[in-house]
Coordinates of C-alpha atoms (C1' of nucleotides) in Angstrom, one line a residue:
Chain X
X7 CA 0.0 0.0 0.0
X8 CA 1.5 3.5 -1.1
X9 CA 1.4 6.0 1.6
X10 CA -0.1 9.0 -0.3
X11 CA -3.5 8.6 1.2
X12 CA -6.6 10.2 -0.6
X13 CA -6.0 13.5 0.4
X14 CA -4.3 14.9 -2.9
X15 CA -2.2 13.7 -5.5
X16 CA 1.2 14.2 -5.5
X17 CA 0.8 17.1 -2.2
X18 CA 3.2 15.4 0.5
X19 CA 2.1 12.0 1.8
X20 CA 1.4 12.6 5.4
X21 CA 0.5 9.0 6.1
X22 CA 2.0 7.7 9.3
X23 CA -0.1 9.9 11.5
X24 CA 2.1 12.3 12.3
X25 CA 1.4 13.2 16.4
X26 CA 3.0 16.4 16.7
X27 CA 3.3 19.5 14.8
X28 CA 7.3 18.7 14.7
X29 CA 6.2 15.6 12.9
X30 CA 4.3 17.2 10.4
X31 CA 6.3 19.9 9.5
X32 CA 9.4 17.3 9.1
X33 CA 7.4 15.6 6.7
X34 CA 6.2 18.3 4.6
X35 CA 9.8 19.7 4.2
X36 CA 11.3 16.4 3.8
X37 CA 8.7 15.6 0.7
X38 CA 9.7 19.7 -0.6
X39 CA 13.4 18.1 -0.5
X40 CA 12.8 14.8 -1.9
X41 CA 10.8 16.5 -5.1
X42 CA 13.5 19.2 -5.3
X43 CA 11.7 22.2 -4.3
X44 CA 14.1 23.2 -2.2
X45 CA 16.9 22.4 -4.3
X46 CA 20.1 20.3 -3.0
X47 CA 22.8 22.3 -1.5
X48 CA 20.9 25.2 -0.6
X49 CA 21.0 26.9 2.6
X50 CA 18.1 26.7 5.5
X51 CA 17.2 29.9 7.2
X52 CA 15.6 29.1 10.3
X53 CA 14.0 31.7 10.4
X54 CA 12.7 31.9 7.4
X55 CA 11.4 28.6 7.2
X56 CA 9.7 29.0 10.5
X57 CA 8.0 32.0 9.4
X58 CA 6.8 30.4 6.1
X59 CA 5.4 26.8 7.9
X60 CA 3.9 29.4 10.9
X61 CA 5.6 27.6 13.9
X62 CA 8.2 28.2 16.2
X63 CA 12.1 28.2 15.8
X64 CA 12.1 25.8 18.1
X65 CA 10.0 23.2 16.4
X66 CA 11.7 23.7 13.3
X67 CA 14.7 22.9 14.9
X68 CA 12.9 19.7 16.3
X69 CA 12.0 18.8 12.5
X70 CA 15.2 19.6 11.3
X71 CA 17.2 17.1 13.4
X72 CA 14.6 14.8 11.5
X73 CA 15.7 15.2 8.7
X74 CA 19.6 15.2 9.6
X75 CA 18.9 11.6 10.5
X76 CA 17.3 10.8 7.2
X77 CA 20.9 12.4 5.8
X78 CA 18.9 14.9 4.1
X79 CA 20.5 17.9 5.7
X80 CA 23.7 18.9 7.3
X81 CA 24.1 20.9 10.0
X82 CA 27.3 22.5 11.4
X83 CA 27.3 24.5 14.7
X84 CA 27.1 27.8 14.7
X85 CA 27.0 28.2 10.8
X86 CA 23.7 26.4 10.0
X87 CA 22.1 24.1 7.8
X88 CA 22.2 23.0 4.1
X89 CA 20.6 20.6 2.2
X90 CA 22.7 17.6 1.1
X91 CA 24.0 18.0 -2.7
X92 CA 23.1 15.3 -4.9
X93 CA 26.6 14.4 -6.4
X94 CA 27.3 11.0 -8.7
X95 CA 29.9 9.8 -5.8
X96 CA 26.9 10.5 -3.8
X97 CA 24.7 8.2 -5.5
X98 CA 27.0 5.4 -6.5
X99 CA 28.2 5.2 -2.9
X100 CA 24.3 4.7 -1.3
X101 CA 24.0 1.8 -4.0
X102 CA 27.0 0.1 -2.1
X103 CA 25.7 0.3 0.7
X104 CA 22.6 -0.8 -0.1
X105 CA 24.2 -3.3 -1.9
X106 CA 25.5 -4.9 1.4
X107 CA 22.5 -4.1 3.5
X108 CA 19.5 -5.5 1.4
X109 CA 22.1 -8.3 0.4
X110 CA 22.3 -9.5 4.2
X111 CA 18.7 -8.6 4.7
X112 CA 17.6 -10.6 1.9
X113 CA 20.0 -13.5 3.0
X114 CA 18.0 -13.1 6.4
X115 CA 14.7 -13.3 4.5
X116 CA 15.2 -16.4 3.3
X117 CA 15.8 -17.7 7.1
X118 CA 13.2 -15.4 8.9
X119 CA 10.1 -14.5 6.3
X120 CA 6.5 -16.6 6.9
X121 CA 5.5 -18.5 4.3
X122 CA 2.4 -15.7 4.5
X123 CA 4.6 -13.1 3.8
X124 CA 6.8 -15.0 0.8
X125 CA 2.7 -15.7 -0.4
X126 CA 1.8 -12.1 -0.2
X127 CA 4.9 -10.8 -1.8
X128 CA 4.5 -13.4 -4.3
X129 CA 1.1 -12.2 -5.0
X130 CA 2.4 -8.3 -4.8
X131 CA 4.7 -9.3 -7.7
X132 CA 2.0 -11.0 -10.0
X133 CA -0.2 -7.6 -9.4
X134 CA 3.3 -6.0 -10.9
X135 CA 3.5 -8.6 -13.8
X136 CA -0.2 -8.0 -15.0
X137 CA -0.4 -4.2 -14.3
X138 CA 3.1 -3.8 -16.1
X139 CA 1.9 -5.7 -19.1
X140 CA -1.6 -3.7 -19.4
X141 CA -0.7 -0.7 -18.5
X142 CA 1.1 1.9 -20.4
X143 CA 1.9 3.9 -17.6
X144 CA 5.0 1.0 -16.7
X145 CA 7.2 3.2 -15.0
X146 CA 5.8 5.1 -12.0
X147 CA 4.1 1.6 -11.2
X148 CA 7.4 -0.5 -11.7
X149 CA 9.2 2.4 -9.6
X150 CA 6.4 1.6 -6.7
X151 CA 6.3 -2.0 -7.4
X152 CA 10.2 -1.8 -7.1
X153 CA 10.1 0.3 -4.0
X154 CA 7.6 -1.9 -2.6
X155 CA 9.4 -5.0 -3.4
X156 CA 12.1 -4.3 -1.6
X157 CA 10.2 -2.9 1.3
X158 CA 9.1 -5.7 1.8
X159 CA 12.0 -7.9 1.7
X160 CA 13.9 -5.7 4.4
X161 CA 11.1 -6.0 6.3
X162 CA 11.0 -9.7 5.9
X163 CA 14.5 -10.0 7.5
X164 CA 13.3 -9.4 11.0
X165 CA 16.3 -7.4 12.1
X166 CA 15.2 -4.2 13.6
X167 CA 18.6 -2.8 13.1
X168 CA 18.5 -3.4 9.4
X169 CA 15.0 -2.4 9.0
X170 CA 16.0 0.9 10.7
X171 CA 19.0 2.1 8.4
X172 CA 17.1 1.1 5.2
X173 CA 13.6 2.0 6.1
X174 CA 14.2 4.8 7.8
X175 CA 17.4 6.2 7.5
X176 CA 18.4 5.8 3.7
X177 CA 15.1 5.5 2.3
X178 CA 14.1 9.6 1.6
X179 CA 17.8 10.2 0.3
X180 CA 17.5 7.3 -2.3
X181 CA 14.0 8.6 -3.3
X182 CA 15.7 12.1 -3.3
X183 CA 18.2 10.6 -5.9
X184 CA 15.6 9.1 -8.0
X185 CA 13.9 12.4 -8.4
X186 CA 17.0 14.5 -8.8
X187 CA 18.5 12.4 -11.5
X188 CA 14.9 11.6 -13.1
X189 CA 15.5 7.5 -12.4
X190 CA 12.5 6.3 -14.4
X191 CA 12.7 2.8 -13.7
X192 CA 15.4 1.9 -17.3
X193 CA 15.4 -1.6 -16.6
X194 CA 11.9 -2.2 -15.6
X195 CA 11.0 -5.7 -17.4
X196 CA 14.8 -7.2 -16.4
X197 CA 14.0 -6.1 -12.9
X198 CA 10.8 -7.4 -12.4
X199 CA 12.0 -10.6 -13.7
X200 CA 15.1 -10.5 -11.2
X201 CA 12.8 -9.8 -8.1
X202 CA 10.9 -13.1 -9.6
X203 CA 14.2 -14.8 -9.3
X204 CA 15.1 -13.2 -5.8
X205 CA 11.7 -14.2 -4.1
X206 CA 12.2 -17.7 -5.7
X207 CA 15.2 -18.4 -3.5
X208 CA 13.8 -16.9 -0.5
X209 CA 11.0 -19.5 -0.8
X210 CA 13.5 -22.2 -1.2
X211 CA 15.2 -20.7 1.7
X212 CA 18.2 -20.1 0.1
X213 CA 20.1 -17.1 2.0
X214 CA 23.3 -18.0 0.1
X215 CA 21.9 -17.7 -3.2
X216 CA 19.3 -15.2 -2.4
X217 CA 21.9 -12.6 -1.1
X218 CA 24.1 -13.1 -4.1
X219 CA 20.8 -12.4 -6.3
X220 CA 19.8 -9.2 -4.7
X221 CA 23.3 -8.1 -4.5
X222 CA 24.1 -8.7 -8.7
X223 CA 20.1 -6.7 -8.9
X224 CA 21.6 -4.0 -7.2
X225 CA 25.3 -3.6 -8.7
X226 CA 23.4 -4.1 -11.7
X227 CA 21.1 -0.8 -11.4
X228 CA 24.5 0.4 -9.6
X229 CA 26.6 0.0 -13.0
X230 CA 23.8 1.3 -15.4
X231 CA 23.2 4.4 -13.8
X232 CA 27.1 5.0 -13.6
X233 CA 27.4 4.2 -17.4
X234 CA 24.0 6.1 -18.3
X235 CA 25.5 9.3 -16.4
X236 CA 29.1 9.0 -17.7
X237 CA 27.5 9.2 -21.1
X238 CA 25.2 12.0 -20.1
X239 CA 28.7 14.0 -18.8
X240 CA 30.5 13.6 -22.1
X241 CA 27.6 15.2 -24.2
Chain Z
X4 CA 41.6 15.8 24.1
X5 CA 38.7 14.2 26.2
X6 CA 36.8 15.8 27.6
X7 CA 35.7 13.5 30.3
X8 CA 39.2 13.9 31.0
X9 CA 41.5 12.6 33.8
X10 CA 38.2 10.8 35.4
X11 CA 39.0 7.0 34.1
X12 CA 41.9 5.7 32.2
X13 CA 39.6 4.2 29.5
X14 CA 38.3 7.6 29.2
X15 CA 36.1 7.8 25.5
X16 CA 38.3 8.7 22.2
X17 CA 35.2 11.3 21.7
X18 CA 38.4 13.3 20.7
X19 CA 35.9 15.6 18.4
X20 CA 36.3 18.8 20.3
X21 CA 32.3 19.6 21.6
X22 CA 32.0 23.4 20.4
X23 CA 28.7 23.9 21.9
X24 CA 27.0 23.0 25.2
X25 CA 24.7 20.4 23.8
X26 CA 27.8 18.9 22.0
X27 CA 29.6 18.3 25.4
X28 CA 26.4 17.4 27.6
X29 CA 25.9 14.7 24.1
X30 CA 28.9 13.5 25.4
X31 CA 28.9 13.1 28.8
X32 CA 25.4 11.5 28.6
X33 CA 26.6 9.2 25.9
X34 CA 29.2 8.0 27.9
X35 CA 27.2 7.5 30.7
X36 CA 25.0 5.2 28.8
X37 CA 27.9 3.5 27.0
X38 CA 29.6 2.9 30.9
X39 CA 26.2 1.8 32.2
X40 CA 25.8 4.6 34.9
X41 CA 22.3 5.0 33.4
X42 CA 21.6 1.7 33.0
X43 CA 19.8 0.1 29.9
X44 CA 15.8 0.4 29.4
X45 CA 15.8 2.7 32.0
X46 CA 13.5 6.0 31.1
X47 CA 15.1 9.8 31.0
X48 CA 13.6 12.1 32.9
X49 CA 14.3 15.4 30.9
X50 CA 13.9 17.8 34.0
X51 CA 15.9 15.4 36.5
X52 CA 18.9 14.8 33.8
X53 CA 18.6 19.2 32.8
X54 CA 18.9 20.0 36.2
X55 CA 21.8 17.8 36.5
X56 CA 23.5 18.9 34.0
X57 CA 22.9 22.6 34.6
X58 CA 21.4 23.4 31.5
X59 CA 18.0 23.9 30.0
X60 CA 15.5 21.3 29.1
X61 CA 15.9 22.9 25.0
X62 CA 19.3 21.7 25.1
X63 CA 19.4 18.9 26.8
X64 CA 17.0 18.0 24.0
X65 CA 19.1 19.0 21.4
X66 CA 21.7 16.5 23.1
X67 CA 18.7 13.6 23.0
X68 CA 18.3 14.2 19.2
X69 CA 22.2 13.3 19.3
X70 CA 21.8 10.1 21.5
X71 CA 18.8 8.8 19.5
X72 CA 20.8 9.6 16.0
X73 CA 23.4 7.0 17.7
X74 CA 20.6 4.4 18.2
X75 CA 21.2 4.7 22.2
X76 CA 18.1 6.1 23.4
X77 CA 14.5 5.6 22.1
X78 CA 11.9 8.6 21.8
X79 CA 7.7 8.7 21.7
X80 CA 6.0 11.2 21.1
X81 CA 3.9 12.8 24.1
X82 CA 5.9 10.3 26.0
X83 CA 9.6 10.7 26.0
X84 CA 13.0 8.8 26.3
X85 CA 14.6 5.6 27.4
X86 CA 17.7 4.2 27.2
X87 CA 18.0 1.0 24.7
X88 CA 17.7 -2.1 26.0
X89 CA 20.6 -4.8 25.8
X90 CA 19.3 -8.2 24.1
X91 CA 21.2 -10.7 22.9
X92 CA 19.2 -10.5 20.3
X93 CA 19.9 -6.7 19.5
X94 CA 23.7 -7.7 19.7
X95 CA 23.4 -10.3 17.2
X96 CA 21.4 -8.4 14.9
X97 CA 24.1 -5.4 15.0
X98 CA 27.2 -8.0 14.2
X99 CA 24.9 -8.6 11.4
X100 CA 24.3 -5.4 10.1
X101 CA 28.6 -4.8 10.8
X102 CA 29.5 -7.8 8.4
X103 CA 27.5 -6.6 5.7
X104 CA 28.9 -3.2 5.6
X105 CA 32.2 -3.8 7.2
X106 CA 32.5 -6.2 4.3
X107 CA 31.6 -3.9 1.7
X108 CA 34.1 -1.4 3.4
X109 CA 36.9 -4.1 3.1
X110 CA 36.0 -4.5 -0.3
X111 CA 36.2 -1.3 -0.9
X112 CA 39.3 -0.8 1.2
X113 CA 41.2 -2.4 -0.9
X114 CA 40.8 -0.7 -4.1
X115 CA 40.9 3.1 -2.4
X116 CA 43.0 3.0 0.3
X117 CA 46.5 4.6 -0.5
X118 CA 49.8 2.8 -0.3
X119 CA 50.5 5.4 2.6
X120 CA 47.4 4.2 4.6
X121 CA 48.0 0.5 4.1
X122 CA 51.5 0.7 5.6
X123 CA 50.2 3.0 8.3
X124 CA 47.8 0.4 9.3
X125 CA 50.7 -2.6 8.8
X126 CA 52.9 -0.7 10.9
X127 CA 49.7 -0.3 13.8
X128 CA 49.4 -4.2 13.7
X129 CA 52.6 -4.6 14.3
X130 CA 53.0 -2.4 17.3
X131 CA 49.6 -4.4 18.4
X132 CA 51.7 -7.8 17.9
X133 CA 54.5 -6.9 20.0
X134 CA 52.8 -5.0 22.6
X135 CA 50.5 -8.2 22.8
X136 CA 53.6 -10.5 23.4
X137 CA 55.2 -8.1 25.7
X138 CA 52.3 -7.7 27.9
X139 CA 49.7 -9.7 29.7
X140 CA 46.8 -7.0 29.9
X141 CA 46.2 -8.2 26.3
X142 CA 42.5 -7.6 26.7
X143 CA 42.6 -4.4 26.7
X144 CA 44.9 -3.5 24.6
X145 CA 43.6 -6.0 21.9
X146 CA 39.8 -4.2 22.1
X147 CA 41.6 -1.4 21.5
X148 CA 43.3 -2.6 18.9
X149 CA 40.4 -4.0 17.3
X150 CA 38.3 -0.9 17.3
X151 CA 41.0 0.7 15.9
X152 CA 41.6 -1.5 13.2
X153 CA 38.5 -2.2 12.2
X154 CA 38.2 1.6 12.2
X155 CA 41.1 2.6 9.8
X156 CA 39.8 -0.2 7.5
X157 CA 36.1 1.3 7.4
X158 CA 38.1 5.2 7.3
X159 CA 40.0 3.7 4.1
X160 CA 37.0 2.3 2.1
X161 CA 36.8 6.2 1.3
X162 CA 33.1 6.0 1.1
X163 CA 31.5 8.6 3.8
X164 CA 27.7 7.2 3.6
X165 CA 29.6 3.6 5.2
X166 CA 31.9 5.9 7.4
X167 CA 29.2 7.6 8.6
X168 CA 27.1 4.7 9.6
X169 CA 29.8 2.5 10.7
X170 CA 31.9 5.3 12.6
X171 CA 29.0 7.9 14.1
X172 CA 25.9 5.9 14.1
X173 CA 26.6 2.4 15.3
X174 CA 30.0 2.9 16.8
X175 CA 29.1 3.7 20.6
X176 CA 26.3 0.8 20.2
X177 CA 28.5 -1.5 19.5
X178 CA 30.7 -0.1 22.8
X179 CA 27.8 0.0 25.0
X180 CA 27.3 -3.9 24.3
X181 CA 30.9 -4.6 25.2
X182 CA 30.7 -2.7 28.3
X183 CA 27.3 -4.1 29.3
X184 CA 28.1 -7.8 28.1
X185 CA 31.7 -7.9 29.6
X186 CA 33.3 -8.6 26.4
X187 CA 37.3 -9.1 27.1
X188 CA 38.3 -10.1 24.0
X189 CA 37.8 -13.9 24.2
X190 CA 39.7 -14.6 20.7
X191 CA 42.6 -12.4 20.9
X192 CA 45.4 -13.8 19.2
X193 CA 42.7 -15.4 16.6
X194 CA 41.4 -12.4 15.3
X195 CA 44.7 -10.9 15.7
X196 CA 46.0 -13.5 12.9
X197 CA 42.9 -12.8 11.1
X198 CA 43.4 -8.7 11.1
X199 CA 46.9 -9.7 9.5
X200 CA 45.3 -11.8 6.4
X201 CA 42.4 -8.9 6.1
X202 CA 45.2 -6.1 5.6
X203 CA 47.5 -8.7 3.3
X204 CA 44.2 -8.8 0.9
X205 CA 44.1 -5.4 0.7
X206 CA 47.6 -4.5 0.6
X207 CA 46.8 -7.2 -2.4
X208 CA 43.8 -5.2 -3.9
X209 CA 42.2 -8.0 -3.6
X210 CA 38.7 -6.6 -3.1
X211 CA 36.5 -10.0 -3.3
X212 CA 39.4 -11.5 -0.8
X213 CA 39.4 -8.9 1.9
X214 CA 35.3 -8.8 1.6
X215 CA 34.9 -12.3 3.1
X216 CA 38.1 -12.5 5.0
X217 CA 36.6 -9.5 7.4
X218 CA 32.8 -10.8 7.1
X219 CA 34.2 -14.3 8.4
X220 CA 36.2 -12.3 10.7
X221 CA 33.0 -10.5 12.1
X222 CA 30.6 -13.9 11.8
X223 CA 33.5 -15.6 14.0
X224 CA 33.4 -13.7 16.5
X225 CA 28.7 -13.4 16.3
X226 CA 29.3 -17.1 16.6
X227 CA 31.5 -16.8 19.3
X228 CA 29.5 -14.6 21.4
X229 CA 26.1 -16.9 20.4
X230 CA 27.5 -19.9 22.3
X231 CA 29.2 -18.0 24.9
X232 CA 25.7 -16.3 25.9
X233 CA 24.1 -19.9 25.2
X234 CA 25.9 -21.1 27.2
X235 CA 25.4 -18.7 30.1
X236 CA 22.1 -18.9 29.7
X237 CA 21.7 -22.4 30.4
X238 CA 23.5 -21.9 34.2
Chain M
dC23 C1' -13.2 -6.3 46.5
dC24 C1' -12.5 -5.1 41.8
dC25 C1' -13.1 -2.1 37.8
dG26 C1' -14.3 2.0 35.1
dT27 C1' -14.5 7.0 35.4
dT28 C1' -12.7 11.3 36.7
dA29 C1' -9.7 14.7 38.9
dA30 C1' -4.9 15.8 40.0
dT31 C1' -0.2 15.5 38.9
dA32 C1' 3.8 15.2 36.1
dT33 C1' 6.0 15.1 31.7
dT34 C1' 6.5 16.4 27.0
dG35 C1' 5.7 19.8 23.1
dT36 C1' 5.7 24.5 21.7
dC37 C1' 6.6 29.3 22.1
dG38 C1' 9.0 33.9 22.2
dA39 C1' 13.1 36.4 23.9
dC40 C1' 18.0 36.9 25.0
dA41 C1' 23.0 35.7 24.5
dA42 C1' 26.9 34.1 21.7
dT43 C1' 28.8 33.4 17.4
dT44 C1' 29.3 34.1 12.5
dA45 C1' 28.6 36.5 8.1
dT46 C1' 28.4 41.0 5.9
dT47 C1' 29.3 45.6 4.9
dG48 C1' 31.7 49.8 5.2
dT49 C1' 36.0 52.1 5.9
dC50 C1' 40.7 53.0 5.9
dG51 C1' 45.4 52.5 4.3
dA52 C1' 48.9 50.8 1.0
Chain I
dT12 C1' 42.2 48.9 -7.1
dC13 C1' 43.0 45.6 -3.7
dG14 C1' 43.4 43.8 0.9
dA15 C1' 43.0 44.1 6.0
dC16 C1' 40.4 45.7 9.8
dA17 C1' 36.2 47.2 12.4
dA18 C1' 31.4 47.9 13.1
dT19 C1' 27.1 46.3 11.9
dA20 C1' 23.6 43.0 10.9
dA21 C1' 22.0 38.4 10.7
dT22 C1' 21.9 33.7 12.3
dT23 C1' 22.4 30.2 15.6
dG24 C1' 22.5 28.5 20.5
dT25 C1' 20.3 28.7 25.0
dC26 C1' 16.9 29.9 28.3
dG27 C1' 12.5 30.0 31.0
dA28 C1' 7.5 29.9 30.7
dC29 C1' 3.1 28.2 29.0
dA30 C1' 0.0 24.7 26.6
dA31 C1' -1.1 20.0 25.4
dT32 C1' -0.7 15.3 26.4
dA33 C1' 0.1 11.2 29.2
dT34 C1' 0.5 9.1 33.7
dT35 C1' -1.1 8.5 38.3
dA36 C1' -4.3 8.9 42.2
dA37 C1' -8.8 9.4 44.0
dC38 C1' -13.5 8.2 43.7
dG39 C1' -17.8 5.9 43.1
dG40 C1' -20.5 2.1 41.3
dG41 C1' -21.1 -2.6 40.5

DNA sequence: CCCGTTAATATTGTCGACAATTATTGTCGA
DNA sequence: TCGACAATAATTGTCGACAATATTAACGGG
């Protein structure tokens, strides 16, 4: 289930119930970051920001050490805050470390997931398969399906640690990327048919093979994106 | 220079110098927790701990933001802090999480770590084997030793999303267990042997190698630790 | 005697103001 | 004209008080 709720379209997806005001306003900036419209590397005024979401400095500050631990900001006392930059190193480096994470979380999948969960994932996938050969629209539902997939399968490895650092940590800044560098989903069809392959050896509870696959599925986005913007920077 | 100073010999290696109040209270409190003065699972009382410290509630806030970023406290809304709990479970899932990335950082170690770092880190083992044949308070000089190589190795992967994880966000964790489960360095000269073969791969630029020569390295000593506590548990 | 409801208490969230530090601008001299 | 220094302005860090929420205690009914 995508978060973004009925309320509007695209307007930020307020979906875990956020509780306080410090909640909500972290959630609406860190949505104006992820879609760029406050534009990497650019500096935060406090006070201006306060001003324009109607709340105290205070609170602000409260929201902005949210976002610090989503790595979406930096902050250095005394001097202030700025938005991370969205640099190539940047990006290839988060695809290493996802590569290690969700490799060891799916490895842990295959040990840890119900055979519920393996069936509803399957059955998330075959939504994916039929949706993606109907619809034209392929890739803002592959880029959910893919998002989803892998939710999922972080979630599947039961380690609260891991499920932390992807889920919660790294998850705004890689969705930050996509939009920055306009990811729309390249690979779709080859991916969907390596997340068949991936879920296939979590339900023969193969961690071995299972990590090895989810590893090679990320390297291989990894690689592409790092030859598709090598390209771009010689035109 | 510590800042907790002349108080224990083991004193932190928080050798970042705190520029501002929160920065140094972050500190204190952090070691505290690390040390088990305030012991695990037990709830912070912002008033009690502000008034201790001599500072306002705001900033001792600011210096809870810092704790939870390092995974060591817990917030809810409307309902405030505690410190993390100490589960065997929780430790295991952390050497899990440190074998995935610490083996990526290997990997990675040994493409971008200069000549100069690798024999900088040689020479460190070196003074580690001697000083651990010379003396008998091997334990502590081995965890020492340890963090410190296993630091320069994560340092030399030259990737700051894995630095940053590794070295800011799980690194007093990974302390606090140690403190609270007693850990003495069961395996000294073991993984003292295995440090050597980690740092030949890399001196090697052998990346593949040096990957699952440190993630054996780390599941050695998860496995250790699982039987030890095992074991403990069944007295 | 136990349980649900309600009042009292304590804790957390939010606010505006002041102090300390940094960035900017204007001025002077070479 | 350029660079260094000083005064100004702006921004961040810190503080204490008030409002909103959760926890605890008292109370009454069953």
């Amino acid at each position: 289930m995508t978060q973004a709720g009925a309320k509007s379209p695209i307007s930020n997806p307020t979906s875990t119930q956020a509780v306080t005001t410090a909640d909500r306003v972290f959630e609406q900036i860190q949505y104006a970051i992820v879609e760029g419209h406050i534009p990497p590397g650019s500096k935060i005024s406090e006070p201006e920001l306060a001003r324009q979401y109607q709340i105290s400095r205070s609170t602000l500050r409260e929201a902005l050490n949210r976002l610090e631990k989503c790595h979406l900001i930096h902050r250095k006392a005394n001097v202030g805050s700025r938005v991370v930059e969205c640099t190539v190193q940047g990006l290839l480096e988060i695809y290493l470390v996802r590569e290690a994470l969700e490799g060891m979380a799916c490895r842990l999948a295959a040990i840890s997931m119900t055979d519920q969960e393996i069936a509803d994932l399957q059955a998330v996938l075959d939504t994916h398969g039929n949706s993606q050969s109907v619809q034209q629209g392929v890739a803002y539902y592959q880029e959910e399906g893919d998002l989803d997939f892998h939710y999922r399968v972080i979630k599947g490895s039961h380690n609260q640690q891991l499920i932390n650092i992807l889920c919660s940590e790294l998850y705004h800044l890689v969705r930050m990327y996509r939009c920055q560098f306009g990811m729309n989903s390249p690979r779709a069809s080859r991916a969907f048919h390596e997340h068949q392959a991936i879920l296939s050896a979590i339900a023969d509870r193969d961690g071995e093979l299972a990590e090895m696959l989810m590893r090679r599925h990320i390297a291989a986005s990894r690689k592409n994106i790092e030859n598709k913007l090598q390209q771009e920077g010689r035109d």
